[in-house]
């Protein structure tokens, strides 16, 4: 045998062994099907606890198609790897998870493996759910299993090769899945640890607020909560780089998470509105305070004086900027936005009347969030009392849009003009057809 052939053989052998080893590693056994448990076989306290865990975890949001049956799946998530469609998690034995034992459900939540042994895509945030306690996983299982079975099959996820090879997710998990229940930090008190448990576990805040790497995994360390992108929305940094003009406090974070609004933080929209509407406005107040406490350990706690000074500086600058009507941007703003976004001298008009120079929208690196607000309006506020905003996509030309947004950015917020505005306008106008999150967060109930 020639040397070359010998080496080729060895390499081929190694590859075969490698693939074999990987397949063995990736392989998971199916867990035997069970007869669907009776809805009333679960303790009612456990079911109620499960309702709250499901709220914190936004399970319904992600498992309901736009206008579809709750928990019956069909919600489409656009990822860089293709569209991933959520599944039916009602207790229907054929279309849902009716035949899943608690063990099978727990394995899915902790390891991202379905009952039949196939790997689930990490668009399902099991990388966070793995941090949940056994008790919370049991509770959410009890809650889901005592809901009506819905015989609905959403379209199946069909990613292009090689992403349709689910076994590859095992390799991804090896790199990025940090399995195991959240371990309390003994240096911190119970409230802080409760907040950390919720943020890292059920509430999976970093799934949207941390940037992701090329393989779609959340970056950690100094990138934790450093701001991320989700379905065309930017989820702002929740650390010392938080963009808004007025620095954050624990109390302001609590108000924002509970009610979807504070003047200094702005109103919560886009992918954040449903997190509040179905999550932080529903779960116990003490849990929301705990989350705010934990997040504040990243944003920092501004002194009342620092808050006051920053607010005054922003208000003064805006008052100066709105004095004249000498640019197109100023005129369009006065004509189309002021009626709702500046407090009327005679008192309350309607909605949140959010001053646009406060909150984070004008202070982000990219204009996309602002463009989406103007083009799409606000159809699904975190709470109906915050008001609705009409879409302006058919009324403003690209040139008008550009003058308006640059005026808001440079004059009202005193920031350097946004670059790449033409591309951004094109991008956001094109993406309009699929505002996936907006479509489902419409109610506050
Ligand atoms: C960010 C969106 C998102 C959230 C939030 C979410 N899921 Fe999912 N979930 C998915 C997607 C997408 C899939 C399908 C993944 C796949 O096909 O590989 C899925 C799959 C599952 C499965 C496997 C079902 C099956 O038939 O294979 C279970 C169980 C599940 N989710 C439970 C939950 C629970 C419980 C919660 C709340 C605590 C939750 N999910 C929250 C997106 C989500
Ligand atoms: C008919 C009233 C109305 C008009 C006109 C209007 N808005 Fe709004 N806008 C609202 C309401 C109400 C909200 C808050 C809804 C919510 O967030 O729940 C809002 C929210 C916003 C937000 C999000 C604020 C934040 O803190 O994140 C931005 C940005 C915005 N509007 C910009 C504009 C601009 C620019 C114009 C002019 C082109 C405009 N709006 C015209 C009612 C209006
Ligand atoms: C599904 C994605 C998603 C999840 C999950 C999510 N957020 Fe957000 N969040 C966003 C987006 C998008 C915005 C911007 C909303 C806007 O501008 O109206 C936002 C805004 C915020 C803001 C306001 C920041 C600012 O500077 O304007 C805070 C605070 C916040 N989120 C906290 C949280 C916390 C705490 C959690 C977990 C309980 C969480 N978010 C979970 C997407 C998400």
Coordinates of C-alpha atoms and ligand atoms in Angstrom, one line a residue:
X1 CA 0.0 0.0 0.0
X2 CA 1.5 3.4 -1.0
X3 CA 2.0 5.9 1.8
X4 CA -0.5 8.3 0.3
X5 CA -3.2 5.6 0.2
X6 CA -2.3 4.7 3.8
X7 CA -2.7 8.3 5.0
X8 CA -6.0 8.7 3.0
X9 CA -7.3 5.6 4.6
X10 CA -6.4 6.8 8.1
X11 CA -8.0 10.2 7.5
X12 CA -11.2 8.5 6.1
X13 CA -11.2 6.2 9.1
X14 CA -10.9 9.1 11.5
X15 CA -13.7 11.0 9.8
X16 CA -16.0 7.9 10.0
X17 CA -15.1 7.4 13.6
X18 CA -15.7 11.2 14.2
X19 CA -19.1 11.1 12.6
X20 CA -19.9 7.8 14.4
X21 CA -18.9 9.3 17.7
X22 CA -20.9 12.5 17.0
X23 CA -24.0 10.5 16.0
X24 CA -23.6 8.4 19.2
X25 CA -23.2 11.6 21.2
X26 CA -26.1 13.4 19.5
X27 CA -28.5 10.4 19.7
X28 CA -31.2 10.6 22.3
X29 CA -33.7 7.9 23.1
X30 CA -37.4 8.5 22.7
X31 CA -39.3 8.6 25.9
X32 CA -42.4 6.3 26.0
X33 CA -45.7 8.0 25.2
X34 CA -48.3 8.2 28.0
X35 CA -52.0 8.5 28.0
X36 CA -52.8 12.2 28.2
X37 CA -53.3 13.1 31.9
X38 CA -56.7 14.2 33.1
X39 CA -56.9 17.9 33.4
X40 CA -58.3 17.6 36.9
X41 CA -55.6 15.3 38.1
X42 CA -53.3 18.2 38.9
X43 CA -53.4 20.2 42.1
X44 CA -55.0 23.5 41.5
X45 CA -52.3 25.5 43.4
X46 CA -49.7 23.9 41.1
X47 CA -51.8 24.8 38.0
X48 CA -52.1 28.4 39.2
X49 CA -48.3 28.6 39.8
X50 CA -47.8 27.2 36.3
X51 CA -50.0 29.9 34.9
X52 CA -47.7 32.5 36.3
X53 CA -44.5 30.7 35.2
X54 CA -46.0 30.4 31.7
X55 CA -46.7 34.2 31.8
X56 CA -43.1 35.0 32.9
X57 CA -41.9 32.7 30.1
X58 CA -44.1 34.2 27.4
X59 CA -45.0 30.6 26.3
X60 CA -48.3 31.7 24.8
X61 CA -46.8 34.6 22.9
X62 CA -44.4 32.3 21.0
X63 CA -46.7 29.3 20.7
X64 CA -49.7 31.1 19.2
X65 CA -50.0 32.0 15.5
X66 CA -51.1 35.5 14.6
X67 CA -54.8 35.4 15.3
X68 CA -54.6 31.6 16.1
X69 CA -55.6 29.4 19.0
X70 CA -53.6 30.0 22.2
X71 CA -50.7 27.5 22.6
X72 CA -51.6 25.6 19.4
X73 CA -48.3 26.8 17.8
X74 CA -47.7 28.3 14.3
X75 CA -45.8 31.4 15.4
X76 CA -43.2 32.1 12.8
X77 CA -39.7 33.3 14.0
X78 CA -37.4 34.7 11.4
X79 CA -33.8 33.7 12.1
X80 CA -30.7 34.1 10.0
X81 CA -31.0 30.3 9.4
X82 CA -34.5 30.5 8.0
X83 CA -38.0 30.5 9.5
X84 CA -38.6 28.5 12.6
X85 CA -42.3 27.7 13.4
X86 CA -43.4 26.9 17.0
X87 CA -45.2 23.8 17.8
X88 CA -48.6 22.9 19.4
X89 CA -48.0 22.6 23.2
X90 CA -51.6 21.9 24.1
X91 CA -52.4 18.4 25.5
X92 CA -53.7 17.1 22.2
X93 CA -52.2 13.6 21.9
X94 CA -51.6 13.7 18.2
X95 CA -50.9 17.3 17.4
X96 CA -49.6 18.6 20.8
X97 CA -47.8 17.2 23.8
X98 CA -50.6 15.1 25.2
X99 CA -48.4 12.0 25.2
X100 CA -45.5 13.7 26.9
X101 CA -44.7 12.6 30.4
X102 CA -43.3 15.1 32.9
X103 CA -39.9 13.5 32.2
X104 CA -40.2 14.1 28.5
X105 CA -41.3 17.7 29.1
X106 CA -38.5 18.3 31.6
X107 CA -35.9 17.0 29.1
X108 CA -37.3 19.4 26.4
X109 CA -37.1 22.4 28.9
X110 CA -33.6 21.5 30.1
X111 CA -31.9 20.0 27.1
X112 CA -33.9 21.0 24.1
X113 CA -34.8 17.4 23.1
X114 CA -38.3 16.4 22.0
X115 CA -40.1 13.3 23.3
X116 CA -39.2 11.4 20.2
X117 CA -35.5 12.1 20.8
X118 CA -35.0 14.7 18.1
X119 CA -33.2 17.9 18.9
X120 CA -35.2 21.2 19.1
X121 CA -33.8 24.4 17.7
X122 CA -32.6 26.9 20.2
X123 CA -35.1 29.5 18.9
X124 CA -37.0 27.7 21.7
X125 CA -35.2 29.3 24.6
X126 CA -34.3 26.1 26.5
X127 CA -30.8 27.7 27.0
X128 CA -32.7 29.9 29.6
X129 CA -35.4 27.4 30.7
X130 CA -32.7 25.0 31.8
X131 CA -32.2 27.4 34.7
X132 CA -35.7 26.9 36.0
X133 CA -36.4 24.8 39.1
X134 CA -37.9 21.3 38.9
X135 CA -40.9 22.7 40.7
X136 CA -41.5 25.5 38.2
X137 CA -41.1 23.1 35.3
X138 CA -43.6 20.8 36.9
X139 CA -46.0 23.7 37.5
X140 CA -45.9 24.8 33.9
X141 CA -46.4 21.2 32.8
X142 CA -49.5 20.9 35.0
X143 CA -50.8 24.2 33.6
X144 CA -50.4 23.2 30.0
X145 CA -51.8 19.8 30.5
X146 CA -54.9 21.2 32.1
X147 CA -55.7 23.4 29.2
X148 CA -58.0 22.4 26.3
X149 CA -56.4 20.0 23.8
X150 CA -56.4 21.7 20.4
X151 CA -56.2 19.4 17.4
X152 CA -54.3 21.8 15.2
X153 CA -51.0 21.1 13.4
X154 CA -49.0 24.2 12.5
X155 CA -46.8 24.0 9.4
X156 CA -43.5 22.2 10.0
X157 CA -40.2 24.0 10.2
X158 CA -38.3 23.3 7.0
X159 CA -34.8 24.9 7.2
X160 CA -32.4 24.6 4.2
X161 CA -29.5 22.1 4.4
X162 CA -27.5 21.8 6.6
X163 CA -29.7 23.4 9.2
X164 CA -32.4 20.8 8.6
X165 CA -30.1 18.2 10.2
X166 CA -31.4 18.5 13.7
X167 CA -28.6 16.3 15.1
X168 CA -26.2 19.3 14.5
X169 CA -27.9 21.1 17.3
X170 CA -26.2 18.6 19.7
X171 CA -22.9 20.1 18.6
X172 CA -24.3 23.6 19.2
X173 CA -25.5 22.5 22.6
X174 CA -22.0 21.2 23.4
X175 CA -20.7 24.7 22.8
X176 CA -23.5 26.9 24.1
X177 CA -25.9 25.1 26.4
X178 CA -25.0 25.7 30.0
X179 CA -27.2 23.1 31.6
X180 CA -28.4 23.2 35.2
X181 CA -30.7 25.0 37.6
X182 CA -29.8 28.6 38.6
X183 CA -27.5 28.6 41.6
X184 CA -28.1 31.5 44.0
X185 CA -25.2 33.8 44.6
X186 CA -24.6 33.6 48.4
X187 CA -23.2 37.2 48.4
X188 CA -26.6 38.5 47.4
X189 CA -29.9 38.6 49.2
X190 CA -33.1 36.7 48.4
X191 CA -34.7 39.4 46.3
X192 CA -31.7 39.8 44.0
X193 CA -31.4 36.1 43.6
X194 CA -35.1 35.8 42.8
X195 CA -34.6 38.5 40.1
X196 CA -31.5 36.7 38.7
X197 CA -33.4 33.4 38.7
X198 CA -36.3 34.9 36.7
X199 CA -34.1 36.9 34.3
X200 CA -31.8 34.0 33.5
X201 CA -34.6 31.4 33.5
X202 CA -38.3 31.7 32.7
X203 CA -38.2 35.4 31.6
X204 CA -35.2 34.9 29.4
X205 CA -34.6 38.7 29.1
X206 CA -31.1 38.2 27.6
X207 CA -32.6 36.2 24.6
X208 CA -33.5 39.6 23.2
X209 CA -31.3 42.0 25.1
X210 CA -27.9 40.3 24.6
X211 CA -26.1 40.3 21.2
X212 CA -25.7 37.0 19.4
X213 CA -22.7 35.4 17.7
X214 CA -22.5 34.0 14.1
X215 CA -24.0 30.7 15.3
X216 CA -26.9 32.5 16.8
X217 CA -25.8 32.0 20.5
X218 CA -26.2 34.8 23.0
X219 CA -22.9 36.4 24.0
X220 CA -22.2 36.5 27.7
X221 CA -19.7 38.2 29.9
X222 CA -19.4 41.9 29.2
X223 CA -21.9 41.4 26.3
X224 CA -24.6 40.2 28.8
X225 CA -27.6 42.6 28.3
X226 CA -25.5 44.8 26.0
X227 CA -28.4 45.2 23.5
X228 CA -29.6 42.8 20.8
X229 CA -31.8 42.6 17.7
X230 CA -35.0 40.7 17.4
X231 CA -37.3 40.7 14.4
X232 CA -36.2 44.1 13.2
X233 CA -36.4 45.7 16.6
X234 CA -33.5 46.7 18.6
X235 CA -33.7 45.7 22.3
X236 CA -31.6 48.4 24.0
X237 CA -28.7 47.7 26.3
X238 CA -29.7 47.2 29.9
X239 CA -26.3 47.9 31.4
X240 CA -24.1 51.0 31.9
X241 CA -24.5 51.7 28.1
X242 CA -28.3 52.1 28.4
X243 CA -29.0 54.7 25.7
X244 CA -31.7 56.9 27.1
X245 CA -30.9 60.5 28.1
X246 CA -32.2 60.0 31.6
X247 CA -30.3 57.4 33.6
X248 CA -32.1 54.4 35.1
X249 CA -33.2 53.5 38.6
X250 CA -34.7 50.4 40.1
X251 CA -38.1 52.1 40.6
X252 CA -38.2 53.4 37.0
X253 CA -37.4 49.9 35.7
X254 CA -40.2 48.5 37.9
X255 CA -42.7 51.0 36.6
X256 CA -41.7 50.3 33.0
X257 CA -41.9 46.6 33.4
X258 CA -45.2 46.7 35.3
X259 CA -47.0 49.3 33.3
X260 CA -45.2 49.6 30.0
X261 CA -44.3 53.2 30.5
X262 CA -42.5 55.9 32.4
X263 CA -41.8 59.3 30.8
X264 CA -38.1 58.9 31.3
X265 CA -37.9 55.3 29.9
X266 CA -40.5 55.8 27.2
X267 CA -43.3 53.4 26.2
X268 CA -42.7 49.7 25.7
X269 CA -43.4 48.5 22.1
X270 CA -42.4 46.1 19.5
X271 CA -41.2 42.8 20.9
X272 CA -41.3 44.2 24.4
X273 CA -45.0 45.0 24.5
X274 CA -46.1 41.4 24.8
X275 CA -43.4 40.7 27.4
X276 CA -45.2 43.2 29.6
X277 CA -48.8 42.6 28.4
X278 CA -48.7 38.9 29.1
X279 CA -45.7 38.7 31.4
X280 CA -44.5 41.4 33.8
X281 CA -48.0 43.0 34.2
X282 CA -49.4 39.6 35.2
X283 CA -46.9 37.9 37.5
X284 CA -46.7 38.8 41.2
X285 CA -45.5 42.4 41.8
X286 CA -42.8 41.1 44.1
X287 CA -41.3 39.2 41.2
X288 CA -41.3 42.3 39.0
X289 CA -39.6 44.2 41.8
X290 CA -37.0 41.4 42.0
X291 CA -36.4 41.6 38.2
X292 CA -36.0 45.4 38.4
X293 CA -33.6 45.0 41.3
X294 CA -31.4 42.5 39.4
X295 CA -31.5 44.6 36.2
X296 CA -30.6 47.7 38.1
X297 CA -27.4 45.9 39.2
X298 CA -26.4 46.2 35.5
X299 CA -27.8 49.6 34.6
X300 CA -26.7 51.2 37.8
X301 CA -28.9 53.2 40.2
X302 CA -28.9 56.9 39.4
X303 CA -29.3 59.4 42.2
X304 CA -32.5 61.5 42.2
X305 CA -30.4 64.6 41.5
X306 CA -28.7 62.9 38.4
X307 CA -32.2 61.9 37.1
X308 CA -33.5 65.4 37.7
X309 CA -30.5 67.1 36.0
X310 CA -30.6 64.8 33.0
X311 CA -34.3 65.3 32.5
X312 CA -34.0 69.1 32.8
X313 CA -31.1 69.1 30.2
X314 CA -33.2 67.0 27.8
X315 CA -36.3 69.1 28.3
X316 CA -34.4 72.4 27.8
X317 CA -32.7 71.2 24.6
X318 CA -36.1 70.1 23.2
X319 CA -37.7 73.4 24.1
X320 CA -35.0 75.2 22.3
X321 CA -35.3 72.9 19.2
X322 CA -39.0 73.3 18.9
X323 CA -39.0 77.1 19.1
X324 CA -38.6 77.7 15.3
X325 CA -40.2 76.1 12.3
X326 CA -37.3 76.7 10.0
X327 CA -36.7 73.3 8.6
X328 CA -38.8 70.6 6.9
X329 CA -38.2 68.3 9.8
X330 CA -39.4 70.8 12.3
X331 CA -42.5 71.6 10.3
X332 CA -43.4 67.9 9.8
X333 CA -42.9 67.2 13.5
X334 CA -45.1 70.2 14.5
X335 CA -47.8 69.2 12.0
X336 CA -47.9 65.4 12.5
X337 CA -46.5 64.5 15.9
X338 CA -46.9 67.3 18.4
X339 CA -50.6 66.9 18.9
X340 CA -50.0 63.6 20.6
X341 CA -46.4 63.8 21.8
X342 CA -46.3 67.1 23.7
X343 CA -48.5 67.7 26.8
X344 CA -51.4 70.0 25.9
X345 CA -51.5 73.1 28.1
X346 CA -55.1 72.3 28.9
X347 CA -54.1 69.0 30.4
X348 CA -54.5 65.3 29.5
X349 CA -55.3 64.6 25.9
X350 CA -55.0 60.9 25.4
X351 CA -52.5 58.1 25.6
X352 CA -49.1 58.2 27.1
X353 CA -48.2 61.6 25.4
X354 CA -44.6 60.4 25.4
X355 CA -42.1 63.3 24.9
X356 CA -40.0 61.9 22.1
X357 CA -36.7 63.3 23.4
X358 CA -37.0 61.1 26.5
X359 CA -36.9 57.3 26.3
X360 CA -34.3 55.5 24.2
X361 CA -35.7 55.6 20.6
X362 CA -33.9 58.7 19.5
X363 CA -30.6 57.7 21.2
X364 CA -30.1 54.3 19.6
X365 CA -27.2 53.7 17.1
X366 CA -29.7 52.7 14.3
X367 CA -32.9 54.6 13.3
X368 CA -34.9 51.3 12.8
X369 CA -37.0 51.5 15.9
X370 CA -38.0 55.1 15.2
X371 CA -38.7 54.3 11.6
X372 CA -40.9 51.4 12.6
X373 CA -42.9 53.6 15.0
X374 CA -43.5 56.2 12.4
X375 CA -44.2 53.8 9.5
X376 CA -46.3 51.2 11.4
X377 CA -47.6 53.3 14.3
X378 CA -48.4 51.5 17.5
X379 CA -51.2 48.9 17.0
X380 CA -50.5 46.7 20.1
X381 CA -49.5 48.8 23.1
X382 CA -48.3 47.0 26.3
X383 CA -51.5 48.4 27.9
X384 CA -54.4 49.9 26.0
X385 CA -54.4 52.9 28.3
X386 CA -51.1 54.0 26.8
X387 CA -52.9 54.7 23.6
X388 CA -52.5 53.8 20.0
X389 CA -50.6 55.6 17.2
X390 CA -51.7 55.7 13.6
X391 CA -49.2 54.4 10.9
X392 CA -47.8 57.1 8.7
X393 CA -46.3 54.8 5.9
X394 CA -48.7 56.0 3.3
X395 CA -48.5 59.7 4.2
X396 CA -44.8 60.5 4.4
X397 CA -42.4 60.3 1.4
X398 CA -38.9 58.9 2.0
X399 CA -37.6 62.5 1.8
X400 CA -40.1 63.7 4.4
X401 CA -39.3 60.7 6.6
X402 CA -35.6 61.5 6.4
X403 CA -36.0 65.2 7.3
X404 CA -38.3 64.3 10.2
X405 CA -36.2 61.5 11.7
X406 CA -32.9 63.5 11.4
X407 CA -34.6 66.5 13.0
X408 CA -35.7 64.4 15.9
X409 CA -32.3 62.8 16.2
X410 CA -30.1 65.9 16.0
X411 CA -32.3 68.7 17.3
X412 CA -34.7 67.1 19.8
X413 CA -32.1 64.6 21.1
X414 CA -28.9 66.5 20.3
X415 CA -27.2 63.4 18.8
X416 CA -25.0 63.1 15.7
X417 CA -27.1 62.5 12.5
X418 CA -27.8 58.9 11.7
X419 CA -25.8 57.4 8.8
X420 CA -27.2 55.0 6.2
X421 CA -30.7 56.5 6.4
X422 CA -31.7 55.6 2.8
X423 CA -30.8 52.0 3.4
X424 CA -32.6 52.0 6.8
X425 CA -35.8 53.4 5.3
X426 CA -35.7 50.8 2.5
X427 CA -35.0 48.0 5.0
X428 CA -37.8 49.0 7.3
X429 CA -40.4 49.7 4.6
X430 CA -39.7 46.2 3.2
X431 CA -39.9 44.5 6.5
X432 CA -43.3 46.0 7.2
X433 CA -45.2 43.0 5.8
X434 CA -44.1 40.8 8.7
X435 CA -44.3 42.6 12.0
X436 CA -44.5 39.2 13.7
X437 CA -44.6 40.3 17.3
X438 CA -46.8 43.3 16.9
X439 CA -49.5 41.0 15.3
X440 CA -49.9 38.9 18.4
X441 CA -49.5 41.2 21.4
X442 CA -52.8 43.0 20.9
X443 CA -54.6 42.4 24.1
X444 CA -53.8 43.0 27.7
X445 CA -55.7 40.2 29.1
Ligands
LIG1 C1 -39.1 32.8 21.7 C2 -40.1 31.9 21.4 C3 -40.5 30.8 22.4 C4 -40.9 30.9 23.7 C5 -40.8 32.2 24.5 C6 -41.3 29.6 24.1 N1 -41.1 28.7 23.1 FE1 -41.5 26.7 23.2 N2 -40.8 26.5 21.3 C7 -40.5 27.5 20.4 C8 -40.2 26.9 19.1 C9 -39.8 27.8 17.9 C10 -40.3 25.5 19.2 C11 -40.1 24.5 18.2 C12 -38.6 24.3 18.0 C13 -38.3 23.3 17.0 O1 -39.1 23.0 16.1 O2 -37.2 22.7 17.0 C14 -40.7 25.3 20.6 C15 -40.9 24.0 21.1 C16 -41.3 23.8 22.4 C17 -41.6 22.4 23.0 C18 -41.4 21.1 22.2 C19 -42.7 20.7 21.6 C20 -42.6 19.7 20.5 O3 -43.7 19.4 20.0 O4 -41.6 19.3 20.1 C21 -42.0 22.6 24.2 C22 -42.4 21.5 25.2 C23 -42.1 24.0 24.5 N3 -41.7 24.7 23.4 C24 -42.6 24.6 25.7 C25 -42.5 25.9 26.0 C26 -42.8 26.5 27.3 C27 -43.4 25.7 28.4 C28 -42.6 27.8 27.2 C29 -42.7 28.9 28.3 C30 -42.1 28.6 29.5 C31 -42.1 28.1 25.8 N4 -42.1 26.9 25.1 C32 -41.7 29.3 25.4 C33 -40.5 28.8 20.7 C34 -40.7 29.4 22.0
LIG2 C1 -52.8 60.2 17.3 C2 -51.8 60.4 18.2 C3 -50.4 60.2 17.7 C4 -49.7 60.8 16.7 C5 -50.3 61.8 15.7 C6 -48.3 60.4 16.7 N1 -48.2 59.5 17.8 FE1 -46.4 58.6 18.3 N2 -47.4 57.6 19.8 C7 -48.7 57.8 20.1 C8 -49.0 57.0 21.3 C9 -50.4 57.0 22.0 C10 -47.8 56.4 21.6 C11 -47.6 55.4 22.8 C12 -48.3 54.1 22.6 C13 -47.6 53.1 23.3 O1 -46.3 53.1 23.3 O2 -48.2 52.3 24.0 C14 -46.8 56.7 20.6 C15 -45.6 56.3 20.6 C16 -44.5 56.8 19.8 C17 -43.2 56.4 19.9 C18 -42.6 55.4 20.8 C19 -42.2 56.2 22.1 C20 -41.2 55.5 23.0 O3 -41.1 55.9 24.1 O4 -40.7 54.4 22.6 C21 -42.5 57.1 18.9 C22 -41.0 57.1 18.6 C23 -43.5 57.9 18.3 N3 -44.7 57.7 18.8 C24 -43.2 58.8 17.3 C25 -44.1 59.6 16.6 C26 -43.8 60.5 15.6 C27 -42.4 60.8 15.0 C28 -45.0 61.1 15.2 C29 -45.2 62.0 14.0 C30 -44.8 61.5 12.7 C31 -46.0 60.5 16.0 N4 -45.5 59.6 16.9 C32 -47.4 60.8 15.9 C33 -49.6 58.6 19.5 C34 -49.4 59.4 18.4
LIG3 C1 -38.9 39.1 22.8 C2 -37.8 40.0 23.0 C3 -37.6 40.7 24.4 C4 -37.7 40.1 25.6 C5 -37.9 38.6 25.9 C6 -37.4 41.1 26.6 N1 -37.3 42.3 25.9 FE1 -37.0 44.1 26.9 N2 -37.2 45.1 25.1 C7 -37.3 44.5 23.8 C8 -37.4 45.5 22.8 C9 -37.5 45.2 21.3 C10 -37.3 46.7 23.5 C11 -37.5 48.1 22.8 C12 -38.9 48.5 23.0 C13 -39.3 49.9 22.6 O1 -38.4 50.7 22.1 O2 -40.5 50.3 22.6 C14 -37.2 46.4 24.9 C15 -37.1 47.4 25.9 C16 -36.8 47.2 27.2 C17 -36.6 48.2 28.2 C18 -36.5 49.7 27.9 C19 -35.0 50.0 27.6 C20 -34.8 51.3 26.9 O3 -33.7 51.8 27.1 O4 -35.8 51.8 26.3 C21 -36.3 47.5 29.4 C22 -36.0 48.2 30.7 C23 -36.5 46.1 29.1 N3 -36.8 45.9 27.8 C24 -36.3 45.1 30.1 C25 -36.6 43.8 29.8 C26 -36.5 42.8 30.9 C27 -36.2 43.0 32.3 C28 -36.9 41.6 30.3 C29 -37.1 40.2 30.9 C30 -38.1 40.3 31.9 C31 -37.0 41.9 28.9 N4 -36.9 43.2 28.6 C32 -37.4 40.9 27.9 C33 -37.3 43.1 23.6 C34 -37.4 42.1 24.6

